[in-house]
PDB file of C-alpha atoms in Angstrom:
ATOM      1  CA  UNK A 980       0.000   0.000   0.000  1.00  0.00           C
ATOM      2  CA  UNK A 981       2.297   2.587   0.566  1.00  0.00           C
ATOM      3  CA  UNK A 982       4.260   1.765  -2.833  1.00  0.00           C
ATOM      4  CA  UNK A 983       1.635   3.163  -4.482  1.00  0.00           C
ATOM      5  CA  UNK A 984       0.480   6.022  -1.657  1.00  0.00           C
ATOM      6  CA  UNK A 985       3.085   8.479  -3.306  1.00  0.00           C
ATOM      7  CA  UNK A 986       1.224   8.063  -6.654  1.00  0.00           C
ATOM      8  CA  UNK A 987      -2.551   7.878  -5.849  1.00  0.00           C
ATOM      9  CA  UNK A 988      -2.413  10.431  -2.545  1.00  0.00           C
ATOM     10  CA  UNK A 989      -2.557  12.843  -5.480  1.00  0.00           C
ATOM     11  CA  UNK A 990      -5.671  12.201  -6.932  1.00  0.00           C
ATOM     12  CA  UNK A 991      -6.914  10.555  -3.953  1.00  0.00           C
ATOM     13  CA  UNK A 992      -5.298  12.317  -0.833  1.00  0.00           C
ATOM     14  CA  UNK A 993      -8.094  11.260   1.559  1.00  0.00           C
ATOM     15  CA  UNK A 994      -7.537   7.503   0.571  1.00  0.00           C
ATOM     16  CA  UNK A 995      -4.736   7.587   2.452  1.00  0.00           C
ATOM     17  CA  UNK A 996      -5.994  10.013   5.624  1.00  0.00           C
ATOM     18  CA  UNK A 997      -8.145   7.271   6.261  1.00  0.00           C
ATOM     19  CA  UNK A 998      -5.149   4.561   6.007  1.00  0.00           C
ATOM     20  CA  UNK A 999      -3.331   7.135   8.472  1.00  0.00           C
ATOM     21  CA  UNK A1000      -6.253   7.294  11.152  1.00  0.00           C
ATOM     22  CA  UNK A1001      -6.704   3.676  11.137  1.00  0.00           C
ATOM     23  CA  UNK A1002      -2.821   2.202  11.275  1.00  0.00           C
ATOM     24  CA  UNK A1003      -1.986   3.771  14.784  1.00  0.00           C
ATOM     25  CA  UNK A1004      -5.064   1.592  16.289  1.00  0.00           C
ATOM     26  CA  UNK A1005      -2.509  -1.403  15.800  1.00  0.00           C
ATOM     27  CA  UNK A1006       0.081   0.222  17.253  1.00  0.00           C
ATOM     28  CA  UNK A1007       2.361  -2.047  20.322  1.00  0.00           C
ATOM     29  CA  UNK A1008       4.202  -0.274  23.001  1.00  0.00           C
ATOM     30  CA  UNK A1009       8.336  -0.261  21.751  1.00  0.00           C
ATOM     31  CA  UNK A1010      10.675  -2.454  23.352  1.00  0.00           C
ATOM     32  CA  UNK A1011      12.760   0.539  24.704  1.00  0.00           C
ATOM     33  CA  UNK A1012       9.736   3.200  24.127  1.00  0.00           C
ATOM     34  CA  UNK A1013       7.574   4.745  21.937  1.00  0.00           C
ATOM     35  CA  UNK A1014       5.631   2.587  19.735  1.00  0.00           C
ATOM     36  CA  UNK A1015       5.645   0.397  16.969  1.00  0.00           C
ATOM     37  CA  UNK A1016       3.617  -0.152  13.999  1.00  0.00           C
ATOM     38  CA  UNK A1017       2.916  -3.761  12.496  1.00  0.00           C
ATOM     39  CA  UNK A1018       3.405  -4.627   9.276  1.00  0.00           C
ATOM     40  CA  UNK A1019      -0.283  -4.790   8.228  1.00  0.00           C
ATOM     41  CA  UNK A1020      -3.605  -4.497   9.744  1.00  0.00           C
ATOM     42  CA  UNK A1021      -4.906  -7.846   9.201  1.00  0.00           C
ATOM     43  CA  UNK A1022      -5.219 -10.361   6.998  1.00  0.00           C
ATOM     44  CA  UNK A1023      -7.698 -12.149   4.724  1.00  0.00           C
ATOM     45  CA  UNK A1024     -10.403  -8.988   5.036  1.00  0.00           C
ATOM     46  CA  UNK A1025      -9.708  -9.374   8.951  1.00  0.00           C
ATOM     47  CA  UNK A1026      -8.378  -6.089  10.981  1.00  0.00           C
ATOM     48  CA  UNK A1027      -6.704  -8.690  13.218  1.00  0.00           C
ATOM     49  CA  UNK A1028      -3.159  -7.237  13.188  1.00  0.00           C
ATOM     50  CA  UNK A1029      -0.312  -9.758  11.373  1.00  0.00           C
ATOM     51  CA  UNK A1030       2.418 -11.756  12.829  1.00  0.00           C
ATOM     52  CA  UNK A1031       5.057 -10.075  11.003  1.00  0.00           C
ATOM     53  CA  UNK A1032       7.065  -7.651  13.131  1.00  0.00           C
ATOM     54  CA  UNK A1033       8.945  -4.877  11.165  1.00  0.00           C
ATOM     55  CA  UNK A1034       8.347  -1.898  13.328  1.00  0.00           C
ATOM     56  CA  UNK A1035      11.370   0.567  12.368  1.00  0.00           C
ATOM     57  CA  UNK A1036      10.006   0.361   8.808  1.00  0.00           C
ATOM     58  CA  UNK A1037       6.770   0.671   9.341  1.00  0.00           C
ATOM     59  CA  UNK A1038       7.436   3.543  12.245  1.00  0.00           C
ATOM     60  CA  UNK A1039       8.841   4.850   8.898  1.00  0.00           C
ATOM     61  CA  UNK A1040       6.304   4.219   6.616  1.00  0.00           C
ATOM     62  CA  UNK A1041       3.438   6.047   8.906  1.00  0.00           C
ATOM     63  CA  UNK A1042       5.898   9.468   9.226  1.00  0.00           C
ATOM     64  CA  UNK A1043       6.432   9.207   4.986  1.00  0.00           C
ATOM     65  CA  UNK A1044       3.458   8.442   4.473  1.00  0.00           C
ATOM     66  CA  UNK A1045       2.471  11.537   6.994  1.00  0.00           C
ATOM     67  CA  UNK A1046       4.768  13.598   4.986  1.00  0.00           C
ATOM     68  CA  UNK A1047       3.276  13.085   1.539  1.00  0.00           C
ATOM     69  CA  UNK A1048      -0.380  13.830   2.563  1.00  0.00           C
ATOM     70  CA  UNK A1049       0.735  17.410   4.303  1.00  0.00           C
ATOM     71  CA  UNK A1050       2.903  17.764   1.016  1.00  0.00           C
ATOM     72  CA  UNK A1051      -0.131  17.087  -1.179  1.00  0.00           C
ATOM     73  CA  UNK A1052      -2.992  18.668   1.369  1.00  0.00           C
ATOM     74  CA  UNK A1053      -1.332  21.370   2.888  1.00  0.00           C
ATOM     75  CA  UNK A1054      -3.497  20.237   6.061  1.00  0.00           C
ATOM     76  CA  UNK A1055      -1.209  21.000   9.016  1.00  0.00           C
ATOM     77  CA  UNK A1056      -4.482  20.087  11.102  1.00  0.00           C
ATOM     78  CA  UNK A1057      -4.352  16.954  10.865  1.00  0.00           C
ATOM     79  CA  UNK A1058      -0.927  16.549  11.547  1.00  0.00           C
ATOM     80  CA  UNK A1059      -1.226  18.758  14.859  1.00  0.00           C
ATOM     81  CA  UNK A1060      -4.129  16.052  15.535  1.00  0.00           C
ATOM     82  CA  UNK A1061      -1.969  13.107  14.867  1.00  0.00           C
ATOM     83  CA  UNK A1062       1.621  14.458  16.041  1.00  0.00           C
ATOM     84  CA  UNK A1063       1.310  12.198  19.522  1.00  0.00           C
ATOM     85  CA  UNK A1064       1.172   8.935  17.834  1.00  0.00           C
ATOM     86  CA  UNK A1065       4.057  10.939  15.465  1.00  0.00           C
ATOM     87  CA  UNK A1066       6.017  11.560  18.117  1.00  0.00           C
ATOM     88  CA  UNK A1067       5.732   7.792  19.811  1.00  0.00           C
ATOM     89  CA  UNK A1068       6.526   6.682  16.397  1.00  0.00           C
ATOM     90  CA  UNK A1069       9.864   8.944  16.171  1.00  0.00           C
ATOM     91  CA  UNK A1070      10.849   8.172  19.973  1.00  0.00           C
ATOM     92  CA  UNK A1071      10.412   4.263  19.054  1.00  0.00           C
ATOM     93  CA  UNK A1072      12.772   4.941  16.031  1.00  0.00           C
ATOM     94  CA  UNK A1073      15.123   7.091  18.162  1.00  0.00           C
ATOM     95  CA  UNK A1074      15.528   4.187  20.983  1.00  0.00           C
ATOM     96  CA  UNK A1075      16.376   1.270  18.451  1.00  0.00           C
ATOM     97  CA  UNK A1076      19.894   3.010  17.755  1.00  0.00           C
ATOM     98  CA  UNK A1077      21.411   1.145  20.900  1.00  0.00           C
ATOM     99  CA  UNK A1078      24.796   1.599  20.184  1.00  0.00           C
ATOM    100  CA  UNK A1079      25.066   5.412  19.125  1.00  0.00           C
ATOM    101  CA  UNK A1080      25.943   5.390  15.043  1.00  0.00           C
ATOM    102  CA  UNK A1081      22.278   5.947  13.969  1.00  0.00           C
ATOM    103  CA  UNK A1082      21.640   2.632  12.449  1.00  0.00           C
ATOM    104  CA  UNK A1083      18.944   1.049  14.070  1.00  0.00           C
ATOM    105  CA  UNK A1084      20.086  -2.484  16.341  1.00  0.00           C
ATOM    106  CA  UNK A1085      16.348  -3.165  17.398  1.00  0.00           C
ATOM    107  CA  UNK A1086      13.682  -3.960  15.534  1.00  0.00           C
ATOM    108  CA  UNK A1087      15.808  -4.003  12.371  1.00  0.00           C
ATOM    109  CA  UNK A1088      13.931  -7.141  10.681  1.00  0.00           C
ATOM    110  CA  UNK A1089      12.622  -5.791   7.055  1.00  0.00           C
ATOM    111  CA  UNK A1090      10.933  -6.046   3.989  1.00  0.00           C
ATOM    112  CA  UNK A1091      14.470  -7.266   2.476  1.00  0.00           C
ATOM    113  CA  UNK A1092      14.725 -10.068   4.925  1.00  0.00           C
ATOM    114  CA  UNK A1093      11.496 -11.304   5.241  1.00  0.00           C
ATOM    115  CA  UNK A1094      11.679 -14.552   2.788  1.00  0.00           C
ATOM    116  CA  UNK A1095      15.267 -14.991   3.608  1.00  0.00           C
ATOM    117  CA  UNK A1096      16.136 -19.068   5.003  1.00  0.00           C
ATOM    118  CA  UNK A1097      18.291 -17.142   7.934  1.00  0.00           C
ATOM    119  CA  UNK A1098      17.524 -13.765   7.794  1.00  0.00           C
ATOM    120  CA  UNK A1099      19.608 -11.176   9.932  1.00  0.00           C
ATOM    121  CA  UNK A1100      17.066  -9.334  11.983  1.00  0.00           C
ATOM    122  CA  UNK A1101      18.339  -6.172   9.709  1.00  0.00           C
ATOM    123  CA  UNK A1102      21.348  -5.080  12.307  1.00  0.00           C
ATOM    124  CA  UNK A1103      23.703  -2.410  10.259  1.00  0.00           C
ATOM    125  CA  UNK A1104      21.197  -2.697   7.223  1.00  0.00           C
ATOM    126  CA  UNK A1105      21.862   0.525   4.754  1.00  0.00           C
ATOM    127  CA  UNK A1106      18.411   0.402   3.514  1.00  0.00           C
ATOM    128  CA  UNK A1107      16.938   0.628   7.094  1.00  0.00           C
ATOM    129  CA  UNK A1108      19.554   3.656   8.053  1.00  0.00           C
ATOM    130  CA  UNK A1109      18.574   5.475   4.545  1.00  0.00           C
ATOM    131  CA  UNK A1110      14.130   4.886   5.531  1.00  0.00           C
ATOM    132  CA  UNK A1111      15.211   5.952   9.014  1.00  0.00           C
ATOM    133  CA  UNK A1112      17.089   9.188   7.994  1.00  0.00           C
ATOM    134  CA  UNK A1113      14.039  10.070   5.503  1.00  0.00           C
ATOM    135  CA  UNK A1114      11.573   9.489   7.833  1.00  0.00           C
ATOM    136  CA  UNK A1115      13.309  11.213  10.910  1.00  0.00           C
ATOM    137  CA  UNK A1116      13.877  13.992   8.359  1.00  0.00           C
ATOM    138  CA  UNK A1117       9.957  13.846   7.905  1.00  0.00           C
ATOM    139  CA  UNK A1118       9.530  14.194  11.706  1.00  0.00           C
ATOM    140  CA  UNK A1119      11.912  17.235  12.147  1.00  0.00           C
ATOM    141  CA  UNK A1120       9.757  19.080   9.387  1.00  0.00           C
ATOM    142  CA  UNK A1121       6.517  18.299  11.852  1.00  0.00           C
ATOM    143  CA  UNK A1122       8.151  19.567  14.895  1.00  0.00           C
ATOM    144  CA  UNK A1123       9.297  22.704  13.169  1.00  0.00           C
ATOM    145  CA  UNK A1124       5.625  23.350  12.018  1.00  0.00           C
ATOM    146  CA  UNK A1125       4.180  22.417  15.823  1.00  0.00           C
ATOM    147  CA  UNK A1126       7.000  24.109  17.640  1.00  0.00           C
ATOM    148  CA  UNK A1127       8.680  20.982  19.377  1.00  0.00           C
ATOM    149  CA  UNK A1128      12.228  22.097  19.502  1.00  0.00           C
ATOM    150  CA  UNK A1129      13.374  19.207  21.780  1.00  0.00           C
ATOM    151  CA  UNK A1130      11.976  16.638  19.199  1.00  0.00           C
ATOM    152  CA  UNK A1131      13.488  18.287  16.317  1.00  0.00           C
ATOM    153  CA  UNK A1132      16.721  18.779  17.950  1.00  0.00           C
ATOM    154  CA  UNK A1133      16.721  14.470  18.882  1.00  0.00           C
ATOM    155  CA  UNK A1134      15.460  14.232  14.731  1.00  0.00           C
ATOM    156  CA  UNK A1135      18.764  16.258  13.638  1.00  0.00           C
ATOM    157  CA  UNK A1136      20.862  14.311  16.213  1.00  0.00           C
ATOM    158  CA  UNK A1137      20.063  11.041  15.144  1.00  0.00           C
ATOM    159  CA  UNK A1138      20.358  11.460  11.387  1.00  0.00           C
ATOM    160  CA  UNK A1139      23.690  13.457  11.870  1.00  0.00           C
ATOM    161  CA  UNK A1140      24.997  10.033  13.243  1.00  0.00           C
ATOM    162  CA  UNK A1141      23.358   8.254  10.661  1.00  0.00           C
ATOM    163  CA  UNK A1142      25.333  10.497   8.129  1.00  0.00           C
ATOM    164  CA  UNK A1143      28.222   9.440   9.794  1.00  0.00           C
ATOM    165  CA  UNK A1144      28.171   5.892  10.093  1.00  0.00           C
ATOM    166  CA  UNK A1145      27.412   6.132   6.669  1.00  0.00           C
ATOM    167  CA  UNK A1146      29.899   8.412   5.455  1.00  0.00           C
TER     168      UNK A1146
END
């Protein structure tokens, strides 16, 4: 679904509000803190939740996928409405770097692993670092616009280390 969000949120931006206003309802309470997203709401026409555990992408996903609809709506309401599950989303991604280079340790199992025979649980994964940095980016441009200097300042923090590791 949110492959294709970037390209239909333009014709259809409230197609994706509603996806926004429903996906925090299966939100989990973070290992460290925060909390974290599953991977999809249910299964087989069932709003069950899934099995599948991904959360730092999906914590990513939601703040993208938050990005694009005040890119293509201009609606800074509903991101005032929504910035607490935001922010829970942001401090979950914040507290999975556990050893201070910006790459997330925790909660690092992805997308790219998921059919894998012995996957790696994602530790040191570029393409989780890269989402990460994008979507922490996303979250610094939402504090700026609601006036949370503290989260912004944690946003610019973590993806200077991120930069780093990288570089």
């Amino acid at each position: 679904f949110y492959n294709t969000a970037l390209i239909y949120s333009h014709f259809w931006p409230e197609l994706l509000k509603l996806q926004l206003d429903w996906w925090p309802r299966f939100a989990r309470d973070g290992a460290i803190q925060g909390k974290e997203l599953v991977h999809d709401m249910g299964l087989n026409l069932k709003a069950t939740g899934t099995p599948y555990r991904m959360p730092v992408e999906e914590n990513c996903n939601y703040l993208l996928l938050m990005n694009e609809y005040l890119t293509v709506t201009g609606d800074a309401d509903y991101v005032r409405k929504q910035y607490p599950h935001l922010k829970q989303f942001a401090d979950f991604l914040i507290s999975c770097d556990t050893n201070d280079d910006g790459f997330p340790e925790e909660g690092a199992y992805n997308t790219l692993e998921r059919h894998l025979p012995n996957p790696l649980d994602g530790e040191g994964v570029t393409y989780l670092a890269i989402k990460m940095y994008s979507a922490l980016q996303a979250m610094l441009g939402f504090a700026d616009l609601l006036g949370d200097a503290e989260m912004a300042a944690e946003c610019s923090e973590i993806n200077s280390r991120i930069l780093k590791t990288l570089d």
